Coordinates of C-alpha atoms and ligand atoms in Angstrom, one line a residue:
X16 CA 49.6 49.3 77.6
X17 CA 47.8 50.2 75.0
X18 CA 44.3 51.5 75.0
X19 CA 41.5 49.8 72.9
X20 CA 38.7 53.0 73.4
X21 CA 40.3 56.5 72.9
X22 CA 39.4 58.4 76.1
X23 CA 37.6 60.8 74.9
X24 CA 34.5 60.7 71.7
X25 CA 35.3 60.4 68.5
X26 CA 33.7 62.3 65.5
X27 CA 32.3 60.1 62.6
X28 CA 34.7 60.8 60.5
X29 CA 37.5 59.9 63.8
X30 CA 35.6 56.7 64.2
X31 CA 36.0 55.7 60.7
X32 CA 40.1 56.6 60.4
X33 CA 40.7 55.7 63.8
X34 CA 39.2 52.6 63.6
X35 CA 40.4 48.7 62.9
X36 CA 40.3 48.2 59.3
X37 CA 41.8 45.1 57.2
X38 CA 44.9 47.4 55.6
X39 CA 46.1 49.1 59.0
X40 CA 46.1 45.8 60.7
X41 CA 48.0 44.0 57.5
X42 CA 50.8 47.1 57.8
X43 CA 51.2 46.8 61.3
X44 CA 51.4 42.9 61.0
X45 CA 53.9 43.5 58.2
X46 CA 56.0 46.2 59.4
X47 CA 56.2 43.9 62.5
X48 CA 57.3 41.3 60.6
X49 CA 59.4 42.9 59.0
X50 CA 61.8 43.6 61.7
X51 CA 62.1 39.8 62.2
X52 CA 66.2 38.9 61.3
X53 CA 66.0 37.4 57.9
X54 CA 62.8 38.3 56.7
X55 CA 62.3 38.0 52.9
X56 CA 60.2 40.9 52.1
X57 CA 57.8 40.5 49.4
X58 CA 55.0 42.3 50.7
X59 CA 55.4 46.2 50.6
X60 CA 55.4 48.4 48.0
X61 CA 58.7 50.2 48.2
X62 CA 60.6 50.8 44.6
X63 CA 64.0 48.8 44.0
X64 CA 67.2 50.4 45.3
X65 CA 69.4 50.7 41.9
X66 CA 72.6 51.8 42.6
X67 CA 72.9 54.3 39.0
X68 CA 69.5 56.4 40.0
X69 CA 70.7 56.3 44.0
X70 CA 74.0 58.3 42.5
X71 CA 71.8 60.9 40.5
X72 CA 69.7 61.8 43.4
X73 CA 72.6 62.0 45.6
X74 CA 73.9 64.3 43.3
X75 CA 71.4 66.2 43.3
X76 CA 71.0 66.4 47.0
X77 CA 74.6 67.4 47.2
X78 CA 73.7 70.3 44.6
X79 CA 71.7 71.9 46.6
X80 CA 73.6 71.0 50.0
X81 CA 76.3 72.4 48.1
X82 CA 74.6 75.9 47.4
X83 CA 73.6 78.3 50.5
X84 CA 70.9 79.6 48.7
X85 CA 69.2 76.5 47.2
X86 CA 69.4 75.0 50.8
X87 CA 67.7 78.0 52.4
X88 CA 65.2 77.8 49.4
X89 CA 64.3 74.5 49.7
X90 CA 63.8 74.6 53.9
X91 CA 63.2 78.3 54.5
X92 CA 59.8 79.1 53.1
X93 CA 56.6 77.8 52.6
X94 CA 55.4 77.1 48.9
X95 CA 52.3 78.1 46.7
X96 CA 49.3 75.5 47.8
X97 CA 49.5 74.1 44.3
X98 CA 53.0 73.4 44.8
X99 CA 56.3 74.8 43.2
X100 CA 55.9 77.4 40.7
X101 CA 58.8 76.1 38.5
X102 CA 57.9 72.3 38.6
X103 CA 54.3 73.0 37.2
X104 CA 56.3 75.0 34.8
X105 CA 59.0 72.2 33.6
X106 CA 56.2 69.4 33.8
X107 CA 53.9 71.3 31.8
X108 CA 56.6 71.8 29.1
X109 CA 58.0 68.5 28.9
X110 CA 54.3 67.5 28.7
X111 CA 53.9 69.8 25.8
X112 CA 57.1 69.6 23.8
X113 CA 57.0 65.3 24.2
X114 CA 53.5 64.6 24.2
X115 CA 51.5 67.2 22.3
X116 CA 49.6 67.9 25.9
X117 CA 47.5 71.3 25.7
X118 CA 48.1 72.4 29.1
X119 CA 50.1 74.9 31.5
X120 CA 51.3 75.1 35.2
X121 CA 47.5 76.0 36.3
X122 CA 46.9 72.6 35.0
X123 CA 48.8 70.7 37.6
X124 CA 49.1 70.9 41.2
X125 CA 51.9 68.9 44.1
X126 CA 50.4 67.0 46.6
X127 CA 52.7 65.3 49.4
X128 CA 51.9 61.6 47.9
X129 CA 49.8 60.9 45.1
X130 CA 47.8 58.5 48.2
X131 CA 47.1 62.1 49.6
X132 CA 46.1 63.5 46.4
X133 CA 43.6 60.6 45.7
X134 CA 42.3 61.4 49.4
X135 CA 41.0 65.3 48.0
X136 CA 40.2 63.8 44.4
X137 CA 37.8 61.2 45.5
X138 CA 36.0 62.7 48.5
X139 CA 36.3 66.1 46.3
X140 CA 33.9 64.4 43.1
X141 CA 32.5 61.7 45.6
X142 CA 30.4 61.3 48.6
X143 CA 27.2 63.0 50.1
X144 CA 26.2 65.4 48.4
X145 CA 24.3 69.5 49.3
X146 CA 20.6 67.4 48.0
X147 CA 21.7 64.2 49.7
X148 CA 22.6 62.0 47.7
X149 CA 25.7 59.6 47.1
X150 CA 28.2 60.0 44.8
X151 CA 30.4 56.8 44.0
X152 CA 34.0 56.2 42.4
X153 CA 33.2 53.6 39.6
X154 CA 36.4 51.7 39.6
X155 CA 36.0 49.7 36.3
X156 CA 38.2 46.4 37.0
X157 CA 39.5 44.6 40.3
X158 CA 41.8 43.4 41.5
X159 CA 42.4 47.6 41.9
X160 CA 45.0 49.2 44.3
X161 CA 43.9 48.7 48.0
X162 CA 44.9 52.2 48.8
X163 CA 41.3 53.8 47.5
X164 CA 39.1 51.1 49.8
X165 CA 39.7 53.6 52.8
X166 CA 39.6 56.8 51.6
X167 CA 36.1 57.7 51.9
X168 CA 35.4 59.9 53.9
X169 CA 32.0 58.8 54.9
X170 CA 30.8 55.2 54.4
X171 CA 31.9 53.5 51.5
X172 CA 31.5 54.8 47.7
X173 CA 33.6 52.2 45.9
X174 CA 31.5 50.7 42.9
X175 CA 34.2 47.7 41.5
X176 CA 33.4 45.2 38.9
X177 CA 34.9 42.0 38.7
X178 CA 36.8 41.6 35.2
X179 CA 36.9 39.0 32.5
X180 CA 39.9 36.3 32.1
X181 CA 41.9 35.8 29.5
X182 CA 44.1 33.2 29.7
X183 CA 47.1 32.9 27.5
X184 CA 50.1 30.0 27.2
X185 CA 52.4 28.9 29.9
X186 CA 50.3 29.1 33.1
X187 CA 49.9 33.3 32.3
X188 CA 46.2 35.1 32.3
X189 CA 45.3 39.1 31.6
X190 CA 42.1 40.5 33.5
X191 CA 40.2 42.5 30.6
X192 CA 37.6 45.1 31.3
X193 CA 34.0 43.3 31.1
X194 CA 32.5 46.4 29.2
X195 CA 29.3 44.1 28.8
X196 CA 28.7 44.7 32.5
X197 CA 30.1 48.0 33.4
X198 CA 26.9 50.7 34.2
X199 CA 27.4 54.2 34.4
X200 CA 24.5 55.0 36.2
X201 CA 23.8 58.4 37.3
X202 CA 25.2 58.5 40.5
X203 CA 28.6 57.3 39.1
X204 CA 30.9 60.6 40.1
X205 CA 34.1 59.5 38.2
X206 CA 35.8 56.5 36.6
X207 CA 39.3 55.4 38.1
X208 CA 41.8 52.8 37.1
X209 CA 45.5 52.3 37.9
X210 CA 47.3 51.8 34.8
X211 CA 49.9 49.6 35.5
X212 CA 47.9 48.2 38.0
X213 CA 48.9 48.0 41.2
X214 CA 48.5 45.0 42.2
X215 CA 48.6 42.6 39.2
X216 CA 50.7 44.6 36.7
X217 CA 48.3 44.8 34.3
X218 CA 48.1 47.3 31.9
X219 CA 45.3 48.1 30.2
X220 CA 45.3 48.0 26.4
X221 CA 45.0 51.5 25.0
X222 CA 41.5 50.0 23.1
X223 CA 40.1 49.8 26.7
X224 CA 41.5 53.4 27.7
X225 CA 40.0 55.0 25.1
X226 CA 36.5 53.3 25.7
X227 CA 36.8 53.9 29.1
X228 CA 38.1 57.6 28.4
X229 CA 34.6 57.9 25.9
X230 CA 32.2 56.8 28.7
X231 CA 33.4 59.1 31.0
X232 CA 32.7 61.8 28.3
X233 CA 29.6 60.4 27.4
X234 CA 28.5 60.6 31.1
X235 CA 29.9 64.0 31.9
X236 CA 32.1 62.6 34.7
X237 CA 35.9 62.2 35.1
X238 CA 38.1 59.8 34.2
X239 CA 41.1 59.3 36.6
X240 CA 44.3 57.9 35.8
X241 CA 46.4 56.4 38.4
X242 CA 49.5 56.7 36.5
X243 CA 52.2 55.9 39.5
X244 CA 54.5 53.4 37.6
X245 CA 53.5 54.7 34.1
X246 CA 54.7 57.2 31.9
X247 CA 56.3 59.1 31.3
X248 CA 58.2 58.7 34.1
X249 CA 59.0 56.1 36.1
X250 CA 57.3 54.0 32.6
X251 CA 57.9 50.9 34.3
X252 CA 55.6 49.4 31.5
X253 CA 56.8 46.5 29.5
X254 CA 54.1 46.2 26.8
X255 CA 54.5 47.3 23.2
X256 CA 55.9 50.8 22.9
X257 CA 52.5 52.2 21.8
X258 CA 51.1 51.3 25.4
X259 CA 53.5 52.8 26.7
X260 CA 53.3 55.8 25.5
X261 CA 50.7 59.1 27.1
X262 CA 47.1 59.0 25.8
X263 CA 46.8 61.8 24.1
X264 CA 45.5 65.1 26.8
X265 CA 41.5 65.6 27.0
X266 CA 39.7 68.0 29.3
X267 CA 38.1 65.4 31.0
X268 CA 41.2 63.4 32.3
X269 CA 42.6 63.5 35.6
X270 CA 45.8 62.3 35.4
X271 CA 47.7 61.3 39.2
X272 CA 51.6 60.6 39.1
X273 CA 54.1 60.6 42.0
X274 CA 58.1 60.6 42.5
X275 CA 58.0 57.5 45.1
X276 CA 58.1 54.9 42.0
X277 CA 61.3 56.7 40.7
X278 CA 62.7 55.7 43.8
X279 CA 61.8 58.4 46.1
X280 CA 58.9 57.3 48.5
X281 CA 60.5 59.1 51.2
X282 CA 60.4 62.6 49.5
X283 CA 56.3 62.0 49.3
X284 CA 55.6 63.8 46.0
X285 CA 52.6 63.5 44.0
X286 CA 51.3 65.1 41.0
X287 CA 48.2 65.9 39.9
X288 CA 47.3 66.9 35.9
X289 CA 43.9 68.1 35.3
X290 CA 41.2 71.2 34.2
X291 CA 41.8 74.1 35.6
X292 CA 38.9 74.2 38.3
X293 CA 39.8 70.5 39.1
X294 CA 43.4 71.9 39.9
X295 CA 41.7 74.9 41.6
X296 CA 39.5 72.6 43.7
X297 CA 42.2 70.7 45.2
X298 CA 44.8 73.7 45.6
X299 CA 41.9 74.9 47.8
X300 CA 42.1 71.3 49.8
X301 CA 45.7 71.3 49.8
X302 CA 46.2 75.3 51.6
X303 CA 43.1 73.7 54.5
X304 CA 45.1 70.7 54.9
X305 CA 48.9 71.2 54.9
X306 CA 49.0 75.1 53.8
X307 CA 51.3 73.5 51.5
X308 CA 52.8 70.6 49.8
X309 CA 56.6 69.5 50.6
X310 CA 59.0 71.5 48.0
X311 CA 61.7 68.9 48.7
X312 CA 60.3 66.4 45.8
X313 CA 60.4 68.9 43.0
X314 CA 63.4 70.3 44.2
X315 CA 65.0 67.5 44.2
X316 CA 64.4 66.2 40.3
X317 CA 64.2 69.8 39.2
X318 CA 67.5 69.5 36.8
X319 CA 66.5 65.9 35.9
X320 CA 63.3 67.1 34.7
X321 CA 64.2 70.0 32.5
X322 CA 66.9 68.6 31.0
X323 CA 64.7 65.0 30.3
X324 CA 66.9 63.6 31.9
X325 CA 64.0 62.1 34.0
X326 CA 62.8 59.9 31.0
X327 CA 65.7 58.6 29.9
X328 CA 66.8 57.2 33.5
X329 CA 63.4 55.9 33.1
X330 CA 63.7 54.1 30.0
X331 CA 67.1 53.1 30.1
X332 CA 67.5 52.4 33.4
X333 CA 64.4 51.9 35.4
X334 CA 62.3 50.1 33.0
X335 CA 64.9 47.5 32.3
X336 CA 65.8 46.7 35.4
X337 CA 62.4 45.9 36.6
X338 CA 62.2 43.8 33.3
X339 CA 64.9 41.5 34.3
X340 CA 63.3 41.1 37.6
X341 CA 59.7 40.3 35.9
X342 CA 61.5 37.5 34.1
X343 CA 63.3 36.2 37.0
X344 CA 60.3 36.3 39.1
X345 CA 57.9 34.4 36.4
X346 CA 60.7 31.8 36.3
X347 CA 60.8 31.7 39.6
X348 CA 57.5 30.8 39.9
X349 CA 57.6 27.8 36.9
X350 CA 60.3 26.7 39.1
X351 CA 58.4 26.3 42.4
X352 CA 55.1 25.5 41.0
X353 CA 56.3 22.3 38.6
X354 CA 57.5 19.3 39.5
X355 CA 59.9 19.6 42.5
X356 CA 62.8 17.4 42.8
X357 CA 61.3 15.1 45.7
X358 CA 58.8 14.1 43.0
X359 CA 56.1 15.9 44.3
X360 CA 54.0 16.7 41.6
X361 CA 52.9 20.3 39.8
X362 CA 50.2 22.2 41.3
X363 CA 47.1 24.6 40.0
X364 CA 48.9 28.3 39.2
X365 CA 47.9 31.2 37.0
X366 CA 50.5 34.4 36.9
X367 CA 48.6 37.2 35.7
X368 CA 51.0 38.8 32.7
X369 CA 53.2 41.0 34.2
X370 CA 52.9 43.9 31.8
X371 CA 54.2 46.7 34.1
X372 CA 54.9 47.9 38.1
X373 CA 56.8 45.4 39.8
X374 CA 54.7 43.4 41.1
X375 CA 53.6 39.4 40.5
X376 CA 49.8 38.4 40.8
X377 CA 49.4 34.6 41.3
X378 CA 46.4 33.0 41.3
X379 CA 46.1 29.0 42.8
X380 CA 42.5 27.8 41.9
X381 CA 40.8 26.4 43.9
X382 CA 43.2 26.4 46.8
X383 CA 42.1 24.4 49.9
X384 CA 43.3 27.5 52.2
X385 CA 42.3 30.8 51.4
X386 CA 44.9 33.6 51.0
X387 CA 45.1 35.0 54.2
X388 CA 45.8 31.8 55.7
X389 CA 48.2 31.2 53.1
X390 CA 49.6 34.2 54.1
X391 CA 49.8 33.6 57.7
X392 CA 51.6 30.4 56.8
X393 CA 53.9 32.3 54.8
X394 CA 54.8 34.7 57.5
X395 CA 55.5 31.9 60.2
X396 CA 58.1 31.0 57.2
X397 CA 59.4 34.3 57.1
X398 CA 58.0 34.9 54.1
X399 CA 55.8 38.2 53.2
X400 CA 53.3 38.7 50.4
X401 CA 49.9 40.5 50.4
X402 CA 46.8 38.1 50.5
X403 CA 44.6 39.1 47.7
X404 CA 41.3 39.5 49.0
X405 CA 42.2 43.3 50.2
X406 CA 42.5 44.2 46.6
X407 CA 39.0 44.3 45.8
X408 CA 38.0 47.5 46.7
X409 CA 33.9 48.4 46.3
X410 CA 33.5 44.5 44.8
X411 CA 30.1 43.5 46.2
X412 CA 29.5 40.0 44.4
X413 CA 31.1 37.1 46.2
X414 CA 34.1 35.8 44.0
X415 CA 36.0 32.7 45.1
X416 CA 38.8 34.5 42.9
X417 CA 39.2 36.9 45.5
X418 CA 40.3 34.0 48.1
X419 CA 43.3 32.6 45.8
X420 CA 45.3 35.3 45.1
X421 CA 48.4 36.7 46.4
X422 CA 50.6 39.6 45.3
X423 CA 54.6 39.7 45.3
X424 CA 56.4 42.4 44.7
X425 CA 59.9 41.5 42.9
X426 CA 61.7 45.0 43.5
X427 CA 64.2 43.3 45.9
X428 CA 67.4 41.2 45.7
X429 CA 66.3 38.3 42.9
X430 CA 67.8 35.9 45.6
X431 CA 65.5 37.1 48.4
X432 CA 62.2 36.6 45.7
X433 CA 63.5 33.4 44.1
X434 CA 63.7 32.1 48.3
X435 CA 60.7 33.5 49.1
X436 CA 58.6 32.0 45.7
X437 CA 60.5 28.6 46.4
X438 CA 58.4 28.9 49.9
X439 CA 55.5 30.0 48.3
X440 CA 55.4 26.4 46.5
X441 CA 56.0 24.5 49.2
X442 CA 52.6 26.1 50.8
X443 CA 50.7 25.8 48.3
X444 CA 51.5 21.8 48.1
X445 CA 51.0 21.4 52.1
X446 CA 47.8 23.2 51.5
X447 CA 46.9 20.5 48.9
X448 CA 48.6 17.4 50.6
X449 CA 46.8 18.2 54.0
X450 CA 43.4 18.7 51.8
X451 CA 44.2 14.9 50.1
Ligands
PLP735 N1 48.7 54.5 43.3 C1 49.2 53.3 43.3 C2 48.7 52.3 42.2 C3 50.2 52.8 44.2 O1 50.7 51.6 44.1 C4 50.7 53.7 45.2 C5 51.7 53.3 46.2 O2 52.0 52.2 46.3 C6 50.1 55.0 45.2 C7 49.1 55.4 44.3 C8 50.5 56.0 46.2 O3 51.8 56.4 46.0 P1 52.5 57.7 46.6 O4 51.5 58.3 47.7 O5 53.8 57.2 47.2 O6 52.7 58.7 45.6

C-alpha cells in the first residue's frame, strides 16, 4: 500500500518536491494511461521516431561500440563538471564559424537535461536572497512551458503576463507579447521565454526578441532563451528563414538547448550558452549535484556535430517532417471541428499558428466544460492531450482563456493524431449539446 505521510519529517524544501502538485499527478495519470492497449498518445512530449536520424544515431552508437577505447571512454571516467571538454569545443566553433557568436568552450556548460539545467538557472538568479528579499523569473508571455511552474525552490517566483491575440484567417490566432503591460520592476531577476514555445508553437517574431533582449539590458538582468526545438539544431521552426535563424550573441543572453528534441530524450543532454561567470556559477551547481553531467549525449553526436552534420539532419530532415505533420494536424482539426457528416453543425475553435515544436494549441471559447474535464472525457475515450490550464505558470489574474485550451502534440503516427482530433470534436460537440 502505499503511504500518504512519509515516515519520517520532511525539510521545506522535501515538503515542496515531495509533495502533490498539478504536473506529477497529470504524469502519473498519463503514464498510467498510457499503458492502456490502444491508447492514442497525444499528451507527452517525446520527439517523433524518423526512421533516417534513428540510423545515424545507431551508427554512431555502433562507432563507439565498435572501438574499445571510445567505449571505455565514454563509461570508464567521470567528466569535467561543465561537461565534455571537446563538445564545448565543437559547439563553440560551429557557433562561431555559422553564426558570428563571440564565445569559447568556457562559455558553455552540459547539464543532464536542459529541465535540470533550468533547475540551477532559475533558483541560481532567483529566489531569497542574503538581505531577504525575493527575486522572481519574469516570464514575459503565457501560455509558457509548464516545466518552470515547479522549479522553485522555495515558494513560488513565477511573474507571467497574459499575452495579446491576434487572430488571423481560417480559425488560426498568434499570442503577441503585450509590451504595454510588461513591468520590469526591480525585483525582476531575469526574463525567460521558450522560443518555439512549448506549448502553443509559437515563435516569437525576432521584433519582440530583440525588445525583449533590450529590456533585459536596460534592467541589468538576464534574458533566457529556452531554445529546445530551435536553432540551430533541432530548428524545428517553420517561420520565415530570418526567424529561424540565431539572434545574433550578446553578453547578456543565456541561451538553454538540449539533444532530447533531436530525438534523444533518453540520452538527457542539455546545453547551456552564457557569460563566463554564469557558466562558472552553474559548473559549481552541476560538481554539488551530480559531480558531473552524463558524457553519453555529446559522445554520441560528437562526429555529427563537427562535421555539421547536425544542421543539415536538422533542416532537411527534421524540420520537414514535423512540417508535414503541422499541416496534417491543422487539417485534421478543420476536419473534426466543421460540419460533420451526421449534420451536426461546426463548433467555436481557434488553432494557435503552429510556427514551430510539434505541438497544436487549440483553443474552444467559451466551452461549457473546462479543459480538464475535457480532458478526463478524452481519456475515458482513450484519447490523451494536456489540459491547458497547467501552462500558465506565475499567471496571477483569472483568465477564462486558461480553462479552454488544450495542447496536442502531433509527433506520432498521423493516423493515431487524425483518430485522436476526430475524438477531440466529438467532445467538444457533447460538451455543447449537453449545455443546449
Ligand atoms: N524546455 C522546453 C520548452 C521543453 O518543452 C522541454 C521538454 O519538453 C524542456 C525544456 C526540457 O527538455 P530536456 O530536459 O529533455 O532537455
Amino acid at each position: 500500500m502505499p503511504q500518504s505521510t512519509p515516515p519520517f519529517q520532511f525539510s521545506e524544501f522535501g515538503q515542496k518536491f515531495a509533495g502533490e502538485s498539478g504536473v506529477l499527478r497529470l504524469m502519473q495519470d498519463m503514464g498510467e494511461a498510457a499503458r492502456q492497449p490502444g491508447a492514442r498518445l497525444l499528451g507527452g512530449g517525446n520527439p517523433a521516431r524518423i526512421p533516417a536520424v534513428d540510423a545515424l544515431f545507431h551508427a554512431q552508437m555502433q562507432r563507439i561500440l565498435d572501438s574499445k577505447d571510445l567505449f571505455a571512454r565514454l563509461v570508464g571516467s567521470y567528466d569535467n563538471p561543465s561537461g565534455p571538454a571537446f563538445f564545448a569545443r565543437d559547439l563553440a566553433a560551429l557557433l562561431r564559424d555559422r553564426y558570428g557568436w563571440h564565445i569559447g568552450p568556457q562559455n558553455i556548460l552540459v547539464t543532464s537535461g536542459s529541465q535540470t539545467g533550468f533547475f540551477f538557472l532559475f533558483n541560481l538568479l532567483a529566489g531569497r536572497t542574503a538581505e531577504g528579499g525575493l527575486r522572481r523569473i519574469l516570464l514575459p508571455v503565457t501560455p509558457e512551458y509548464i516545466g518552470y511552474e515547479e522549479s522553485s525552490l522555495t515558494g513560488n517566483y513565477f511573474v507571467s503576463y497574459a499575452p495579446e491575440i491576434e487572430y488571423l484567417p481560417d480559425h488560426i490566432y498568434k499570442y503577441k507579447v503585450d509590451f504595454d503591460a510588461l513591468t520590469v520592476g526591480p525585483d525582476i531577476a531575469a526574463i525567460c521565454v521558450s522560443r518555439p514555445t512549448n506549448p502553443t508553437g509559437n515563435v516569437l517574431t525576432r521584433a519582440e526578441l530583440s525588445r525583449l533582449s533590450d529590456l533585459a539590458q536596460a534592467h541589468n538582468i538576464p534574458l533566457i532563451i529556452d531554445n529546445a526545438y530551435g536553432a540551430p539544431f533541432p530548428g524545428i521552426i517553420y517561420t520565415e528563414e530570418a526567424e529561424q535563424e540565431l539572434p545574433a550573441w550578446e553578453e547578456h543572453l543565456i541561451y538553454c538547448m538540449s539533444l532530447s528534441k533531436l530525438g534523444l530524450p533518453g540520452v538527457r543532454t542539455g546545453m547551456i550558452i552564457a557569460a563566463e561567470p554564469i557558466i562558472r556559477a552553474l559548473t559549481a551547481m552541476n560538481a554539488i549535484v551530480s559531480l558531473a553531467p552524463s558524457s553519453f549525449g555529446p559522445a554520441l553526436v560528437r562526429d555529427l556535430l563537427k562535421s555539421g552534420e547536425i544542421l543539415r539532419i536538422s533542416q532537411e530532415i527534421i524540420r520537414p517532417h514535423y512540417a508535414a505533420k503541422a499541416q496534417h494536424a491543422v487539417a485534421a482539426v478543420h476536419a473534426a471541428m466543421q460540419d460533420a457528416p451526421d449534420g451536426a453543425s461546426q463548433v467555436a475553435y481557434h488553432i494557435h499558428k503552429p510556427e514551430g515544436a510539434f505541438f497544436l494549441w487549440l483553443w474552444f471559447p467559451d466551452l461549457p466544460i473546462n479543459s480538464l474535464a475535457l480532458y478526463q472525457r478524452l481519456r475515458a475515450r482513450n484519447v490523451l492531450v494536456l489540459p491547458g490550464q497547467y501552462f500558465f505558470p506565475g499567471l496571477q489574474q483569472e483568465w477564462q482563456h486558461r480553462h479552454e485550451c488544450l495542447r496536442i502534440s502531433y509527433a506520432g503516427p498521423e493516423a493515431t493524431v487524425a483518430a485522436g482530433i476526430q475524438i477531440i470534436g466529438q467532445e467538444v460537440r457533447r460538451a455543447w449539446a449537453e449545455a443546449a
